[in-house]
PDB file of C-alpha atoms in Angstrom:
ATOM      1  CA  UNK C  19     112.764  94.587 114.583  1.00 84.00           C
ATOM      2  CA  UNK C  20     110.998  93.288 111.451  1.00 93.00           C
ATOM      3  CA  UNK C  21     112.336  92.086 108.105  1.00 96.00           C
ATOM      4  CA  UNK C  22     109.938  93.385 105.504  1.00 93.00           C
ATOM      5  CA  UNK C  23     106.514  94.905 106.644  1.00 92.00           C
ATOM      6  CA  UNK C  24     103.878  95.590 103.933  1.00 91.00           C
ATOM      7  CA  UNK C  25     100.659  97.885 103.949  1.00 89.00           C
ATOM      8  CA  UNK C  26      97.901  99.106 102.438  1.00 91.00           C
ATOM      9  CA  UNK C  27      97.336 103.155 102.350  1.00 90.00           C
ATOM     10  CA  UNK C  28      93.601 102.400 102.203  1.00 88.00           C
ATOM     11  CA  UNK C  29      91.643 100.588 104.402  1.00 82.00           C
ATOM     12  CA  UNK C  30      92.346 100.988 108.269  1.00 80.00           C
ATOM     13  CA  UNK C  31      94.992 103.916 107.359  1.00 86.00           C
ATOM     14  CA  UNK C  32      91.885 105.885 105.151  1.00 89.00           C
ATOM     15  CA  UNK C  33      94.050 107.075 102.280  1.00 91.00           C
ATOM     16  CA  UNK C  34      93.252 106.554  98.390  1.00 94.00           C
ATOM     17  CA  UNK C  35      93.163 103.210  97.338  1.00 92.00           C
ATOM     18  CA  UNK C  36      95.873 101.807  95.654  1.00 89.00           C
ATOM     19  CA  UNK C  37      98.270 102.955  98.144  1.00 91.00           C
ATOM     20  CA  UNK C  38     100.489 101.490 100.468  1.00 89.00           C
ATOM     21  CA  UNK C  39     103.782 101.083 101.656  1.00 88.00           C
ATOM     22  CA  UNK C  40     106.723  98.124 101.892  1.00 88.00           C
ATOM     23  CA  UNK C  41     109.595  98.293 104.466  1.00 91.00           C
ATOM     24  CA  UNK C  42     112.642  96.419 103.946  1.00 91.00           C
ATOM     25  CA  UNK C  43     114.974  96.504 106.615  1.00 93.00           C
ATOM     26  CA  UNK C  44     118.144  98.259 104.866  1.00 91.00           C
ATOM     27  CA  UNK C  45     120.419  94.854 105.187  1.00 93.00           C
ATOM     28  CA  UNK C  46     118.534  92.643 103.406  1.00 93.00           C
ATOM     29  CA  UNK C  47     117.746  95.923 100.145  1.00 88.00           C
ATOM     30  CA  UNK C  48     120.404  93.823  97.886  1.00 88.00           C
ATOM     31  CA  UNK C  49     118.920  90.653  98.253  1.00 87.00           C
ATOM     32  CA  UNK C  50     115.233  91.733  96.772  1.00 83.00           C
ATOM     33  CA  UNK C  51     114.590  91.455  93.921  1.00 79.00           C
ATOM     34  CA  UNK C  52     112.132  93.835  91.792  1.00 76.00           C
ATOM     35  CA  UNK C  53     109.694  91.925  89.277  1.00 72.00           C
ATOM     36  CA  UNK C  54     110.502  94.596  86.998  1.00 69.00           C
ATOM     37  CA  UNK C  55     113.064  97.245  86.052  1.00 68.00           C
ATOM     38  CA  UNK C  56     113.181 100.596  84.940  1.00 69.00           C
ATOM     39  CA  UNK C  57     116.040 102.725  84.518  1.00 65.00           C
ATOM     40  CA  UNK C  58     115.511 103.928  88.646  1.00 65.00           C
ATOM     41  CA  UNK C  59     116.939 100.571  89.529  1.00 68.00           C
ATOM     42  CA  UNK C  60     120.423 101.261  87.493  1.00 69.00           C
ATOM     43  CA  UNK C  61     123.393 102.681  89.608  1.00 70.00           C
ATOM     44  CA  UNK C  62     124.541 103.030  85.112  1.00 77.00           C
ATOM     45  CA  UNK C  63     123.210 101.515  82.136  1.00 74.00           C
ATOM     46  CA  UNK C  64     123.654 102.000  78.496  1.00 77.00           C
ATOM     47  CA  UNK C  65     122.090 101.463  74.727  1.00 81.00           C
ATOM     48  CA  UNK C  66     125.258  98.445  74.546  1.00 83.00           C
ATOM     49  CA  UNK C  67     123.711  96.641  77.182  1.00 76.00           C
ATOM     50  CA  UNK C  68     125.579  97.521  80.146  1.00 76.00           C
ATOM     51  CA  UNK C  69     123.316  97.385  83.347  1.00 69.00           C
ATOM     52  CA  UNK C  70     124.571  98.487  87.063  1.00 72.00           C
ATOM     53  CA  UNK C  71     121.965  97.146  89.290  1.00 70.00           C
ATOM     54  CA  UNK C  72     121.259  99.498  92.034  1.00 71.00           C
ATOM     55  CA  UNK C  73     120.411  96.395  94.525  1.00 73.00           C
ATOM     56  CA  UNK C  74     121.008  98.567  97.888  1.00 74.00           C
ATOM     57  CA  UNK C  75     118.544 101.163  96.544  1.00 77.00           C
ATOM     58  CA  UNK C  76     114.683 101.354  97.487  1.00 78.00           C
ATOM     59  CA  UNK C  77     114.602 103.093  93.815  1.00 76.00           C
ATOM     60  CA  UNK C  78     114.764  99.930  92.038  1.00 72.00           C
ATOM     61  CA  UNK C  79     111.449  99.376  92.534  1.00 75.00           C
ATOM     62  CA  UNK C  80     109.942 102.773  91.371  1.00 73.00           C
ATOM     63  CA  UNK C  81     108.685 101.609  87.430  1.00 72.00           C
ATOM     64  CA  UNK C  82     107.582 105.102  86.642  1.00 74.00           C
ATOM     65  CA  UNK C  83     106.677 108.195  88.057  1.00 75.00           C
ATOM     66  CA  UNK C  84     104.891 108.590  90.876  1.00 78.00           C
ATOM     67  CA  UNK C  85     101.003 109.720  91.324  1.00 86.00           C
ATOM     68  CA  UNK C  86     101.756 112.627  93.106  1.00 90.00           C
ATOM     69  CA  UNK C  87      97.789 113.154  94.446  1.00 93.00           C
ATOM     70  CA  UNK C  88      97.612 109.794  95.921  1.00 93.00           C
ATOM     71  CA  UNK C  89     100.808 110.355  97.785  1.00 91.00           C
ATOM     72  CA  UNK C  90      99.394 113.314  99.044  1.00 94.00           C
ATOM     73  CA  UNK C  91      96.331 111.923  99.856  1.00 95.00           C
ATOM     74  CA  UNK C  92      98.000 109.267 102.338  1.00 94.00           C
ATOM     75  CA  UNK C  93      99.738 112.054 103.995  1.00 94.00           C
ATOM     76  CA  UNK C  94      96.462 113.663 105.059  1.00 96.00           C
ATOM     77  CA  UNK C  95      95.337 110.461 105.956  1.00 94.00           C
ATOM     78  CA  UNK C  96      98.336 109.968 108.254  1.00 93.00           C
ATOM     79  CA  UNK C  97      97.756 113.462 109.535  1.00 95.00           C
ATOM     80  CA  UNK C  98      94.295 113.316 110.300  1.00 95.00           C
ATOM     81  CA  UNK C  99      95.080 110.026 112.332  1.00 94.00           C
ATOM     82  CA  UNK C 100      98.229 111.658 114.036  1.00 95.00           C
ATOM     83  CA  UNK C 101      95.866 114.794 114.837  1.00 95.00           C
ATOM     84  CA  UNK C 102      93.146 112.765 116.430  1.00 93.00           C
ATOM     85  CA  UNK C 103      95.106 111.016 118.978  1.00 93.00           C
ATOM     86  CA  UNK C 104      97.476 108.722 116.504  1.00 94.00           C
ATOM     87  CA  UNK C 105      97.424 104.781 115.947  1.00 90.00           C
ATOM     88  CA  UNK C 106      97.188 104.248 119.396  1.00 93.00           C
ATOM     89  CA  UNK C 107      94.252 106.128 120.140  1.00 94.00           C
ATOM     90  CA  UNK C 108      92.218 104.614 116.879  1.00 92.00           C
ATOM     91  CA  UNK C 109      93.570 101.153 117.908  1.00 91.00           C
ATOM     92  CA  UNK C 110      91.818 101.739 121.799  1.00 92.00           C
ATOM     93  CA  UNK C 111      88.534 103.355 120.372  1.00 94.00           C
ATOM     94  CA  UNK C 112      87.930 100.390 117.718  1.00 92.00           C
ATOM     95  CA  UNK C 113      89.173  97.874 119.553  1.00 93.00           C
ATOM     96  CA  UNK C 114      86.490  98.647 122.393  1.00 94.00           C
ATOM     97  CA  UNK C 115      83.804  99.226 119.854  1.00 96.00           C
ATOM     98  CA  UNK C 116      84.697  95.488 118.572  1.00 95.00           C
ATOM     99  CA  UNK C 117      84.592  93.957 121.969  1.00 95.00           C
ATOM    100  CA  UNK C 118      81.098  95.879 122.541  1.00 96.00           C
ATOM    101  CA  UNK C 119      79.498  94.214 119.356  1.00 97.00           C
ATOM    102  CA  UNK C 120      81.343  90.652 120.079  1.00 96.00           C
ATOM    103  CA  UNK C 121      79.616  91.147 123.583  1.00 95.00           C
ATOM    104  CA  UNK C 122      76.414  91.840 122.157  1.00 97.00           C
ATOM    105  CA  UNK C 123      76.409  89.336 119.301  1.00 97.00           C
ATOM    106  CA  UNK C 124      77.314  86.504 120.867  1.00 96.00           C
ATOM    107  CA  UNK C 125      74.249  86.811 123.800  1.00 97.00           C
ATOM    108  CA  UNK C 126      71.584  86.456 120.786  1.00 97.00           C
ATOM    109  CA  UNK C 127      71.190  82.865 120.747  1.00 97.00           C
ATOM    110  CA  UNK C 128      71.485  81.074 117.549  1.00 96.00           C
ATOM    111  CA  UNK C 129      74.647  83.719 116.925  1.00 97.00           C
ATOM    112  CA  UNK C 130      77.883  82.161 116.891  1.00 97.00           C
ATOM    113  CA  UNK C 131      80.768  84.823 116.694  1.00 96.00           C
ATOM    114  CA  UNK C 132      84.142  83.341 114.723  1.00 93.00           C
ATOM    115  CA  UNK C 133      86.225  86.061 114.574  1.00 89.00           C
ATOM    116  CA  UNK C 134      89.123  86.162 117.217  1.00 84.00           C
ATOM    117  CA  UNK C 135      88.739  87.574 120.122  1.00 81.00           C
ATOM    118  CA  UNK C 136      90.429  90.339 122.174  1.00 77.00           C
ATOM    119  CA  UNK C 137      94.221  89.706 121.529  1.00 79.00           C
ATOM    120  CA  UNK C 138      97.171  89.678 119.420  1.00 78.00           C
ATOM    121  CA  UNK C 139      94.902  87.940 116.398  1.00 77.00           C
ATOM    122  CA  UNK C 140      92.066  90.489 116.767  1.00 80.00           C
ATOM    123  CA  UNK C 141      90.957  93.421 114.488  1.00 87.00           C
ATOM    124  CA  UNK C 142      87.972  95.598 113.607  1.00 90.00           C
ATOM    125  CA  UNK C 143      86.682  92.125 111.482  1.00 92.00           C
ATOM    126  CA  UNK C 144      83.659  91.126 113.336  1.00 95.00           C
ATOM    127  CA  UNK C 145      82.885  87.582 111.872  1.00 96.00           C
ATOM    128  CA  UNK C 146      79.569  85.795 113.003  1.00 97.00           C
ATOM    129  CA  UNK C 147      77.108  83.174 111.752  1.00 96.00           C
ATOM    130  CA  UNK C 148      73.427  83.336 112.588  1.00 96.00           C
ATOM    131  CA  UNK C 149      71.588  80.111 112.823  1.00 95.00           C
ATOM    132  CA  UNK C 150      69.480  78.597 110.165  1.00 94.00           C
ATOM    133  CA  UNK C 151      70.612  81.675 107.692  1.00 95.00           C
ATOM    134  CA  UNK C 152      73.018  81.725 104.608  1.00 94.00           C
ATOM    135  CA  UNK C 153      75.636  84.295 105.055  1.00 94.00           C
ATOM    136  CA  UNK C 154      74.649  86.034 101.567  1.00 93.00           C
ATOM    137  CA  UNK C 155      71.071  85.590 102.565  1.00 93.00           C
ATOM    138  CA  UNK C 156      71.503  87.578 105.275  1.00 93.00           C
ATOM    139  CA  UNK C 157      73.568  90.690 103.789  1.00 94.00           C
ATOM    140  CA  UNK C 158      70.177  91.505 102.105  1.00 92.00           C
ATOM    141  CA  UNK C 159      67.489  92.275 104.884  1.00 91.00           C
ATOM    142  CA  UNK C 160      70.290  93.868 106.446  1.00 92.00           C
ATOM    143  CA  UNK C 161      70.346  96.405 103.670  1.00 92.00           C
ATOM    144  CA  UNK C 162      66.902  96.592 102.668  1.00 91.00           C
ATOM    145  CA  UNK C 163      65.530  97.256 105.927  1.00 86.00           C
ATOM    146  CA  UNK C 164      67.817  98.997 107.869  1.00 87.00           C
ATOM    147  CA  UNK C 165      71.074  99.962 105.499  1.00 92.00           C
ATOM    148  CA  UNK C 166      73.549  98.567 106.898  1.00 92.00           C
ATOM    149  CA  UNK C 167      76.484  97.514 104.735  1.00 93.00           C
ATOM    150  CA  UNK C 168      77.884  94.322 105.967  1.00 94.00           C
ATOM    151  CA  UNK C 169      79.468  91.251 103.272  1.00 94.00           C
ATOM    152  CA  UNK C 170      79.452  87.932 103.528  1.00 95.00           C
ATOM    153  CA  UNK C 171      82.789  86.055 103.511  1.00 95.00           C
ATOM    154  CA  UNK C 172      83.842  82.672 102.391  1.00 92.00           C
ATOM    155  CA  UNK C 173      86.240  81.275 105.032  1.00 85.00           C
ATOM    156  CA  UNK C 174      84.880  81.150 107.776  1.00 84.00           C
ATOM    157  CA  UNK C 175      81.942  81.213 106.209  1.00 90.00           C
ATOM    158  CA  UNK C 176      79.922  84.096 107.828  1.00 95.00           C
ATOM    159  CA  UNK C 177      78.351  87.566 108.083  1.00 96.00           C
ATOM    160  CA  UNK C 178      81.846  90.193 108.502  1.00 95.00           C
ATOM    161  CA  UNK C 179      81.086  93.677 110.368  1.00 95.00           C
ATOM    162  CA  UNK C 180      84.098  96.043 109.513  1.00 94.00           C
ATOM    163  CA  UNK C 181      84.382  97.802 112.877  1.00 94.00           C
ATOM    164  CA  UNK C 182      86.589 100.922 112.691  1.00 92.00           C
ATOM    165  CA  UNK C 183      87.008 103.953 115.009  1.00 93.00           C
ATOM    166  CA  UNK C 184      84.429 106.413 113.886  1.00 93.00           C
ATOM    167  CA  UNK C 185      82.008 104.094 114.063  1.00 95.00           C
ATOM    168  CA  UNK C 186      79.837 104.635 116.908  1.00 96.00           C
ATOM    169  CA  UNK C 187      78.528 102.627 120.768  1.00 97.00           C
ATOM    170  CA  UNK C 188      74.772 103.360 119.190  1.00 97.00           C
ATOM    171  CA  UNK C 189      75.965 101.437 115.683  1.00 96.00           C
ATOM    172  CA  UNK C 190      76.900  98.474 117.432  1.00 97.00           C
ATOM    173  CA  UNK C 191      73.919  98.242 119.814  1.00 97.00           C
ATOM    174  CA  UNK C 192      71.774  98.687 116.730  1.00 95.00           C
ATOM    175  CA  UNK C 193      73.708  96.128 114.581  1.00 96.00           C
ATOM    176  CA  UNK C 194      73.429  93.843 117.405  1.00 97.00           C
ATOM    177  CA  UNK C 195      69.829  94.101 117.948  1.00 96.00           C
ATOM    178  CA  UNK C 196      68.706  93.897 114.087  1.00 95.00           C
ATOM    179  CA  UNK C 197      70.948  90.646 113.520  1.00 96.00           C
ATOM    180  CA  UNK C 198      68.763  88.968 116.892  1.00 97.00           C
ATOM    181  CA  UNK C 199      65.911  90.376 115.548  1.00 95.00           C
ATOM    182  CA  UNK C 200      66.231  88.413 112.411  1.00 94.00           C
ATOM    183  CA  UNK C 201      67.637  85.417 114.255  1.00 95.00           C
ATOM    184  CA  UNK C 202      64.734  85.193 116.030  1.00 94.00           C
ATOM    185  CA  UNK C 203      62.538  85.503 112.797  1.00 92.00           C
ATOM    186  CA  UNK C 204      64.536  83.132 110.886  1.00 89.00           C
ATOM    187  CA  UNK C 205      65.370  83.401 107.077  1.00 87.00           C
ATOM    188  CA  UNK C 206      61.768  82.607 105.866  1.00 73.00           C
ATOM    189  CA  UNK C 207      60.430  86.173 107.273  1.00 58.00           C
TER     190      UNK C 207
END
């Protein structure tokens, strides 16, 4: 029940980056338009200048040939998900991880969480702010002391944890208690 849905292959899905998918819904195939055209979107075509379109085909969108490899690698991808449970599965097991580090983030005092929480909005994007630091100031002790690798972000501007399902209870518990550790130090420690 969507129009067009577009995706990465990387990321949450864990294929090759660079990958990804778009779904039109087969109706509205004429009506897009590729940016540019190879001879896969031609029904016919010829050296005179005769050009088909082939508007109700997804091929009009395929500029050259495919990369093979990182096809395949999205397929494993998708089959390691599907073999560990599926989408729903990962969805439960990093969504509760999430809610675990929100939990425990937003009891330090001086840590102000701005990510969304549990909902339709959510994700494994853990956004939070810690009093009296700069984001990018903070990314660094985090690393140098106890590598973890965290980024700062510039809207909201904050600290982002990228929370995904084989990450684990002891991760988050740790996270949490280095980020009120340095909260409670304060940036010139």
């Amino acid at each position: 029940e969507c129009d067009y849905y577009a995706g990465p292959g990387h990321k949450w899905l864990l294929g090759p980056e660079g990958t990804g998918a778009l779904y039109v819904r087969l109706d509205l195939l004429p009506s897009l338009q590729p940016a540019a055209v190879s001879s896969h979107a031609a029904l016919n075509w010829d050296n005179a200048g005769h050009f088909e379109p082939a508007s109700g085909s997804s091929e009009k969108f395929e500029l050259t040939s495919s990369n093979v490899p990182m096809l395949l690698g999205v397929m494993a991808a998708i089959d390691f998900l599907q073999g560990i449970g599926g989408m729903p599965a990962v969805q439960e097991r990093w969504q509760g991880l999430t809610e675990r580090l929100r939990r425990r983030l937003s009891a330090v005092p001086g840590v102000a969480v701005t990510s969304p929480p549990a909902g339709p909005t959510a994700s494994g994007l853990v956004t939070f702010t810690v009093a009296g630091w700069e984001p990018r100031a903070l990314v660094t002790p985090l690393w140098e002391r106890e590598k973890v690798v965290i980024r700062a972000v510039p809207f909201p501007a904050g600290v982002r944890a990228s929370v995904d399902f084989f990450n684990t209870e002891d991760e988050m518990d740790r996270l949490a208690g280095i980020v009120a550790t340095l909260a409670k130090q304060g940036p010139a420690a």
